[in-house]
Short mmCIF file of C-alpha atoms in Angstrom, two decimals:
data_model
loop_
_atom_site.label_atom_id
_atom_site.label_comp_id
_atom_site.label_asym_id
_atom_site.label_seq_id
_atom_site.Cartn_x
_atom_site.Cartn_y
_atom_site.Cartn_z
CA MET T 1 9.15 -22.44 5.44
CA SER T 2 5.83 -23.74 4.28
CA LEU T 3 4.49 -20.32 5.57
CA LEU T 4 6.63 -18.38 3.33
CA THR T 5 6.04 -20.89 0.29
CA PHE T 6 2.28 -20.33 1.20
CA GLY T 7 2.81 -16.19 1.11
CA ALA T 8 4.26 -16.47 -2.52
CA SER T 9 0.76 -16.64 -3.92
CA PRO T 10 0.01 -12.97 -3.22
CA ASN T 11 3.17 -11.79 -4.53
CA VAL T 12 3.57 -13.79 -7.59
CA ALA T 13 -0.03 -13.95 -8.39
CA PRO T 14 0.05 -10.00 -9.41
CA SER T 15 2.49 -10.81 -11.95
CA LEU T 16 0.58 -13.44 -13.80
CA GLY T 17 -2.78 -11.54 -13.57
CA PRO T 18 -1.83 -9.19 -16.38
CA ILE T 19 -0.91 -11.90 -18.78
CA LEU T 20 -4.33 -13.33 -19.12
CA GLY T 21 -5.62 -9.54 -18.77
CA GLY T 22 -3.78 -9.13 -21.89
CA VAL T 23 -4.92 -11.97 -23.66
CA LEU T 24 -8.35 -11.54 -22.76
CA ALA T 25 -8.53 -7.74 -23.66
CA GLU T 26 -6.79 -8.34 -27.31
CA HIS T 27 -8.91 -11.07 -28.19
CA PRO T 28 -12.59 -11.59 -26.62
CA GLY T 29 -12.06 -8.01 -25.50
CA TRP T 30 -11.77 -6.09 -21.68
CA PRO T 31 -15.39 -7.09 -20.58
CA TRP T 32 -14.33 -10.50 -20.24
CA ILE T 33 -11.43 -9.40 -17.83
CA PHE T 34 -14.23 -8.77 -15.27
CA TRP T 35 -16.42 -11.76 -16.27
CA LEU T 36 -13.62 -14.17 -15.45
CA LEU T 37 -12.56 -12.38 -12.27
CA ALA T 38 -16.49 -12.89 -11.70
CA ILE T 39 -16.19 -16.61 -12.04
CA LEU T 40 -13.26 -17.33 -10.29
CA SER T 41 -14.20 -14.99 -6.97
CA GLY T 42 -17.60 -17.29 -7.04
CA LEU T 43 -15.75 -20.53 -7.35
CA CYS T 44 -13.37 -19.55 -4.51
CA LEU T 45 -16.38 -18.77 -2.19
CA LEU T 46 -18.23 -21.76 -3.75
CA ILE T 47 -15.18 -23.77 -2.20
CA LEU T 48 -14.69 -21.77 0.89
CA PHE T 49 -18.53 -22.73 1.67
CA ILE T 50 -18.36 -26.41 0.91
CA PHE T 51 -14.85 -27.18 2.03
CA PHE T 52 -13.74 -24.78 4.75
CA PRO T 53 -14.37 -25.87 8.36
CA GLU T 54 -16.07 -23.50 10.77
CA THR T 55 -13.78 -23.02 13.86
CA ALA T 56 -15.54 -20.01 15.87
CA ARG T 57 -16.87 -21.28 19.28
CA SER T 58 -19.89 -19.42 19.31
CA ILE T 59 -21.19 -21.79 16.45
CA VAL T 60 -19.18 -25.04 17.08
CA GLY T 61 -18.56 -24.96 20.98
CA SER T 62 -15.45 -26.64 21.98
CA GLY T 63 -15.55 -29.26 18.61
CA GLY T 64 -17.95 -31.89 20.48
CA PHE T 65 -20.66 -31.00 17.80
CA PRO T 66 -21.32 -29.78 14.55
CA ALA T 67 -21.84 -26.26 13.37
CA THR T 68 -25.63 -25.51 12.64
CA VAL T 69 -24.94 -23.07 9.83
CA PRO T 70 -25.95 -24.59 6.81
CA GLY T 71 -23.11 -25.25 4.42
CA LEU T 72 -20.22 -23.71 6.25
CA VAL T 73 -19.10 -27.28 7.59
CA ILE T 74 -20.19 -30.16 5.05
CA CYS T 75 -17.08 -31.85 4.99
CA SER T 76 -16.57 -30.95 8.48
CA SER T 77 -20.07 -32.64 9.79
CA ARG T 78 -19.69 -35.91 7.97
CA GLY T 79 -15.81 -36.32 8.04
CA ARG T 80 -14.85 -34.48 11.13
CA GLN T 81 -17.64 -35.37 13.55
CA LYS T 82 -16.20 -38.79 14.56
CA HIS T 83 -12.96 -37.41 15.68
CA PHE T 84 -14.53 -35.37 18.59
CA PRO T 85 -16.35 -36.97 21.32
CA GLU T 86 -20.03 -36.79 21.50
CA LYS T 87 -21.87 -33.67 23.45
CA LYS T 88 -22.25 -34.19 27.03
CA ALA T 89 -25.77 -33.63 28.65
CA ASP T 90 -24.42 -31.06 31.25
CA GLU T 91 -22.16 -29.32 28.43
CA PRO T 92 -23.73 -25.71 28.04
CA GLU T 93 -25.17 -24.50 24.59
CA ALA T 94 -22.66 -22.28 22.44
CA LYS T 95 -24.24 -18.79 21.98
CA LYS T 96 -25.57 -18.28 18.43
CA ARG T 97 -25.08 -14.43 19.05
CA LEU T 98 -23.51 -12.40 16.06
CA ARG T 99 -21.00 -9.67 16.89
CA MET T 100 -20.04 -7.53 14.27
CA SER T 101 -15.99 -6.81 14.97
CA ASN T 102 -14.13 -3.13 14.83
CA PRO T 103 -11.47 -3.76 11.82
CA LEU T 104 -9.71 -0.32 13.19
CA LYS T 105 -9.29 -2.54 16.59
CA CYS T 106 -6.24 -4.16 15.34
CA LEU T 107 -4.38 -0.49 15.37
CA VAL T 108 -3.91 -0.89 18.73
CA VAL T 109 -0.94 -3.05 18.19
CA LEU T 110 0.85 0.23 16.49
CA MET T 111 1.11 1.56 20.31
CA ARG T 112 4.00 -0.69 20.68
CA ARG T 113 7.13 0.88 19.41
CA ASP T 114 8.92 -2.13 18.03
CA THR T 115 5.77 -3.49 15.97
CA ALA T 116 4.93 0.26 14.25
CA LEU T 117 8.33 -0.06 13.23
CA ILE T 118 7.83 -3.44 11.54
CA VAL T 119 4.95 -2.28 10.17
CA GLY T 120 6.35 1.12 8.91
CA ILE T 121 9.02 -1.06 7.17
CA ASN T 122 6.72 -3.41 5.38
CA GLY T 123 4.37 -0.48 4.23
CA ILE T 124 7.27 1.65 2.49
CA CYS T 125 8.16 -1.48 1.11
CA TYR T 126 4.60 -2.15 -0.15
CA ALA T 127 4.05 1.13 -1.42
CA THR T 128 7.18 0.83 -3.71
CA TYR T 129 6.36 -2.64 -4.76
CA CYS T 130 2.78 -1.21 -5.97
CA CYS T 131 4.07 1.87 -7.77
CA VAL T 132 6.80 -0.06 -9.30
CA GLN T 133 4.25 -2.68 -10.61
CA ALA T 134 1.56 -0.30 -11.46
CA SER T 135 3.99 1.50 -13.50
CA LEU T 136 5.06 -1.44 -15.72
CA ALA T 137 2.30 -1.30 -18.61
CA LEU T 138 1.99 2.22 -18.59
CA LEU T 139 5.60 3.09 -19.08
CA PHE T 140 6.55 0.32 -21.37
CA ILE T 141 3.56 0.74 -23.79
CA GLU T 142 4.48 4.37 -24.29
CA ILE T 143 8.01 4.12 -24.62
CA TYR T 144 8.36 0.61 -26.25
CA HIS T 145 5.35 0.39 -28.13
CA PHE T 146 4.17 -2.80 -26.80
CA LYS T 147 0.36 -4.29 -27.26
CA GLU T 148 -1.84 -5.81 -24.67
CA ILE T 149 -0.16 -9.17 -24.77
CA GLN T 150 3.29 -7.82 -25.20
CA ALA T 151 2.58 -5.62 -21.96
CA GLY T 152 1.30 -8.21 -19.70
CA LEU T 153 4.17 -10.65 -20.08
CA ILE T 154 6.53 -7.52 -18.75
CA TYR T 155 5.14 -8.32 -15.48
CA LEU T 156 6.82 -11.98 -15.73
CA PRO T 157 10.39 -10.68 -14.53
CA PHE T 158 8.95 -9.52 -11.26
CA GLY T 159 7.25 -12.30 -10.67
CA CYS T 160 9.80 -14.78 -10.90
CA GLY T 161 11.86 -12.47 -8.58
CA CYS T 162 9.18 -12.68 -5.81
CA LEU T 163 8.36 -16.54 -6.71
CA ILE T 164 12.41 -17.52 -5.83
CA ALA T 165 12.65 -14.83 -2.97
CA SER T 166 9.89 -16.27 -1.42
CA LEU T 167 11.45 -19.72 -1.34
CA VAL T 168 14.74 -18.70 -0.75
CA SER T 169 14.22 -16.12 2.01
CA GLY T 170 12.97 -19.10 4.47
CA LYS T 171 16.43 -20.58 4.70
CA ILE T 172 18.39 -17.40 4.86
CA MET T 173 16.48 -16.56 7.74
CA ASP T 174 17.11 -20.05 9.28
CA ARG T 175 20.49 -19.39 8.73
CA ASP T 176 20.36 -16.06 10.56
CA TYR T 177 18.47 -17.21 13.39
CA HIS T 178 21.07 -19.97 14.31
CA THR T 179 23.84 -17.82 13.54
CA VAL T 180 22.77 -15.48 16.02
CA ALA T 181 21.60 -18.06 18.61
CA ARG T 182 24.76 -19.47 18.21
CA ARG T 183 26.85 -16.51 18.55
CA CYS T 184 24.61 -15.57 21.73
CA ASP T 185 24.86 -18.94 23.45
CA PHE T 186 21.20 -19.23 22.81
CA PRO T 187 20.18 -22.98 23.13
CA VAL T 188 17.72 -23.73 20.20
CA ASP T 189 14.93 -26.22 21.14
CA ARG T 190 13.37 -27.38 17.76
CA VAL T 191 10.49 -29.58 19.97
CA LYS T 192 9.36 -27.08 22.66
CA GLY T 193 10.37 -24.03 20.65
CA ASP T 194 12.52 -20.92 22.26
CA ASP T 195 11.70 -18.28 24.56
CA LEU T 196 11.94 -15.31 22.36
CA SER T 197 11.26 -13.00 25.40
CA LYS T 198 15.38 -13.76 26.15
CA PHE T 199 16.85 -13.77 22.50
CA ARG T 200 17.44 -10.92 20.42
CA ILE T 201 14.72 -11.97 17.76
CA GLU T 202 15.13 -8.77 16.04
CA ARG T 203 18.64 -8.89 15.62
CA ALA T 204 18.34 -12.55 13.99
CA ARG T 205 15.53 -11.35 11.30
CA PHE T 206 17.12 -8.25 10.09
CA ARG T 207 20.81 -9.98 9.73
CA SER T 208 20.81 -10.02 6.19
CA SER T 209 18.37 -7.45 5.16
CA TRP T 210 21.22 -4.64 4.63
CA TYR T 211 21.97 -6.39 1.51
CA PHE T 212 18.25 -6.69 0.14
CA LEU T 213 17.45 -2.80 1.32
CA ALA T 214 20.70 -1.70 -0.96
CA SER T 215 19.82 -3.70 -3.48
CA THR T 216 16.15 -2.17 -3.83
CA VAL T 217 17.27 1.15 -3.42
CA ALA T 218 20.07 0.48 -6.26
CA SER T 219 17.17 -1.66 -8.24
CA VAL T 220 14.31 1.18 -8.20
CA THR T 221 16.70 4.17 -8.79
CA GLY T 222 18.54 2.21 -11.91
CA TYR T 223 14.95 1.11 -13.10
CA GLY T 224 13.74 4.54 -13.56
CA TRP T 225 16.68 6.26 -15.13
CA ALA T 226 16.77 2.78 -17.56
CA LEU T 227 12.98 4.11 -18.53
CA ALA T 228 14.03 7.84 -18.47
CA TYR T 229 16.74 7.31 -21.10
CA LYS T 230 14.93 4.28 -23.01
CA VAL T 231 17.96 1.68 -23.06
CA ASN T 232 17.37 -1.38 -24.31
CA ILE T 233 14.26 -3.26 -22.79
CA ALA T 234 16.35 -6.53 -21.24
CA VAL T 235 17.77 -3.86 -18.62
CA PRO T 236 14.53 -2.84 -16.82
CA LEU T 237 13.37 -6.16 -16.93
CA VAL T 238 16.32 -7.58 -15.49
CA LEU T 239 16.15 -4.62 -12.57
CA GLN T 240 12.59 -5.45 -12.43
CA PHE T 241 13.71 -9.03 -11.28
CA PHE T 242 15.93 -7.80 -8.41
CA ILE T 243 13.08 -5.30 -7.02
CA GLY T 244 10.59 -8.43 -7.04
CA ALA T 245 13.11 -10.46 -5.12
CA SER T 246 14.64 -7.96 -2.91
CA ILE T 247 11.32 -6.63 -1.53
CA THR T 248 9.48 -9.94 -1.28
CA CYS T 249 12.54 -11.44 1.18
CA LEU T 250 12.24 -7.87 3.08
CA PHE T 251 8.23 -8.40 3.46
CA ASN T 252 8.57 -12.03 4.75
CA MET T 253 11.39 -10.65 7.10
CA CYS T 254 8.87 -7.99 8.60
CA GLY T 255 6.10 -10.51 8.32
CA THR T 256 7.96 -13.42 10.46
CA LEU T 257 9.42 -10.91 13.07
CA LEU T 258 5.74 -9.20 13.43
CA THR T 259 4.71 -12.97 14.14
CA ASP T 260 7.41 -13.48 16.53
CA LEU T 261 6.64 -10.39 18.46
CA ASN T 262 3.23 -11.21 18.98
CA PRO T 263 2.70 -14.68 19.17
CA GLN T 264 -0.59 -14.30 20.99
CA ASN T 265 -2.23 -12.17 18.53
CA PRO T 266 -0.87 -12.89 15.18
CA ALA T 267 -3.95 -12.39 12.88
CA LEU T 268 -4.50 -8.59 14.85
CA ALA T 269 -0.48 -7.79 14.16
CA GLN T 270 -1.05 -8.89 10.57
CA ALA T 271 -4.15 -7.23 10.01
CA ALA T 272 -2.71 -4.01 11.29
CA SER T 273 0.23 -4.10 8.96
CA ASN T 274 -2.03 -4.69 6.14
CA ILE T 275 -4.13 -1.34 7.30
CA VAL T 276 -0.97 0.63 7.37
CA ARG T 277 0.29 -0.74 4.02
CA CYS T 278 -2.60 -0.55 1.54
CA ALA T 279 -2.95 2.98 2.98
CA LEU T 280 0.60 3.89 2.04
CA SER T 281 0.21 2.12 -1.44
CA ALA T 282 -2.81 4.25 -2.02
CA ALA T 283 -1.12 7.40 -1.51
CA GLY T 284 1.71 6.30 -3.19
CA LEU T 285 -0.35 5.10 -6.32
CA ALA T 286 -2.36 8.34 -6.24
CA ALA T 287 0.54 10.53 -6.59
CA LEU T 288 2.08 8.22 -9.31
CA GLN T 289 0.91 9.39 -12.18
CA GLN T 290 1.53 13.28 -11.73
CA MET T 291 4.86 12.66 -10.27
CA ILE T 292 5.69 10.72 -13.64
CA GLU T 293 4.15 13.34 -16.17
CA HIS T 294 5.99 16.52 -14.26
CA MET T 295 9.36 14.55 -12.69
CA GLY T 296 9.62 12.21 -15.69
CA PRO T 297 10.52 8.35 -14.76
CA GLY T 298 14.19 8.47 -13.81
CA TRP T 299 13.57 11.29 -10.42
CA THR T 300 9.93 9.48 -9.75
CA PHE T 301 11.55 6.30 -8.81
CA THR T 302 14.66 7.67 -7.56
CA VAL T 303 12.22 9.48 -4.81
CA PHE T 304 10.69 6.08 -4.00
CA ALA T 305 14.05 4.96 -3.82
CA GLY T 306 14.83 7.65 -1.25
CA LEU T 307 11.95 7.05 0.62
CA CYS T 308 13.12 3.27 0.88
CA LEU T 309 16.69 4.52 2.60
CA LEU T 310 14.33 5.40 5.23
CA ILE T 311 13.87 1.68 6.21
CA ALA T 312 17.72 1.71 6.98
CA PRO T 313 17.22 3.88 10.67
CA MET T 314 14.14 2.09 11.13
CA ILE T 315 15.80 -1.15 10.79
CA LEU T 316 18.80 -0.22 13.16
CA ALA T 317 16.64 1.46 15.93
CA GLU T 318 14.34 -2.35 15.66
CA VAL T 319 18.00 -3.91 16.40
CA CYS T 320 19.53 -1.71 18.89
CA TRP T 321 16.67 -1.04 21.01
CA GLY T 322 13.56 -3.34 20.01
CA PHE T 323 14.62 -5.87 22.40
CA ALA T 324 14.97 -3.39 25.06
CA TRP T 325 11.39 -1.99 24.51
CA ARG T 326 9.83 -5.08 24.47
CA SER T 327 11.54 -6.41 27.55
CA GLY T 328 10.90 -3.31 29.79
CA GLY T 329 14.57 -2.16 30.57
CA ALA T 330 17.80 -1.36 28.84
CA GLU T 331 19.33 -3.58 31.82
CA ASP T 332 17.94 -6.57 29.80
CA LEU T 333 20.02 -5.64 26.75
CA GLU T 334 23.04 -7.68 28.75
CA LEU T 335 21.19 -11.10 28.85
CA GLN T 336 22.26 -12.36 25.33
CA GLY T 337 26.21 -12.21 25.59
CA ARG T 338 28.36 -10.35 23.73
CA PRO T 339 27.11 -7.90 20.73
CA GLU T 340 27.60 -8.97 17.42
CA ASN T 341 27.64 -7.39 13.63
CA THR T 342 24.26 -6.74 12.48
CA ALA T 343 25.40 -6.58 9.00
#
């Protein structure tokens, strides 16, 4: 639950930024948007430089002595050192060699079919999410003749939907997990943790995904045609809320399942997911303006809703065959008792 709450920040922040950007653009002027970004990013870097503890073994070894890199562990060298034993005489020196990692190495995890499907689902959702957000200010200024501050405020329903979904989706996934475990007679161990190699975790994580996928498709389609027919502004704003909430729930389900399936290398799997979803969103954003100009917002977002429909067979394949893929044989499908309705 705490992980999902922490993950709400990247989804909510893009809805708050345009409000501040609209205020700055209308009064001090648009250059102050970039000055503020530079100041805030510099402040974040300073906070990390001072307070973020170094954990790389090439620098701090096993934690028995403080890091030698200046500034990275000021709080660690002062406050944490007393928690570690003194370095022994026979303890080898930590190697200081710095190596450049290959960022594309994480894509190796996509060779697994179950992981590739999850990353694809997440990527399509993220591309739709970015294209809806990118269209807000452009279309609302053009259709409803908003000013910069008003155009910033229209992001609030989207952000509220993302925030509420981030807080609620954890409870939904917990409920689904216990429901599937109970129907499969799988014992849940809160202390030692569960052995997911013997549990259909794909079915548990995606159990409620059908509702959110249906909501996403309907909301994205309705949003496009509401703008095409220039209906009352309340309609696209309400639909924004449901788009943000539905897609965020799908985000969290994919992210949680990706971590479940890659317990030894969760960061590697998330990095691969980020590369794929950013590539898909970049492609969508590159085509968005041309699509709106030639097709109009109605058909443009109908196309994006159709792309979201492609997620349905991907989820079905993950639920039906994901367990067999990672367990290495279809005969293992009988380990968990009677089948359950995935919806």
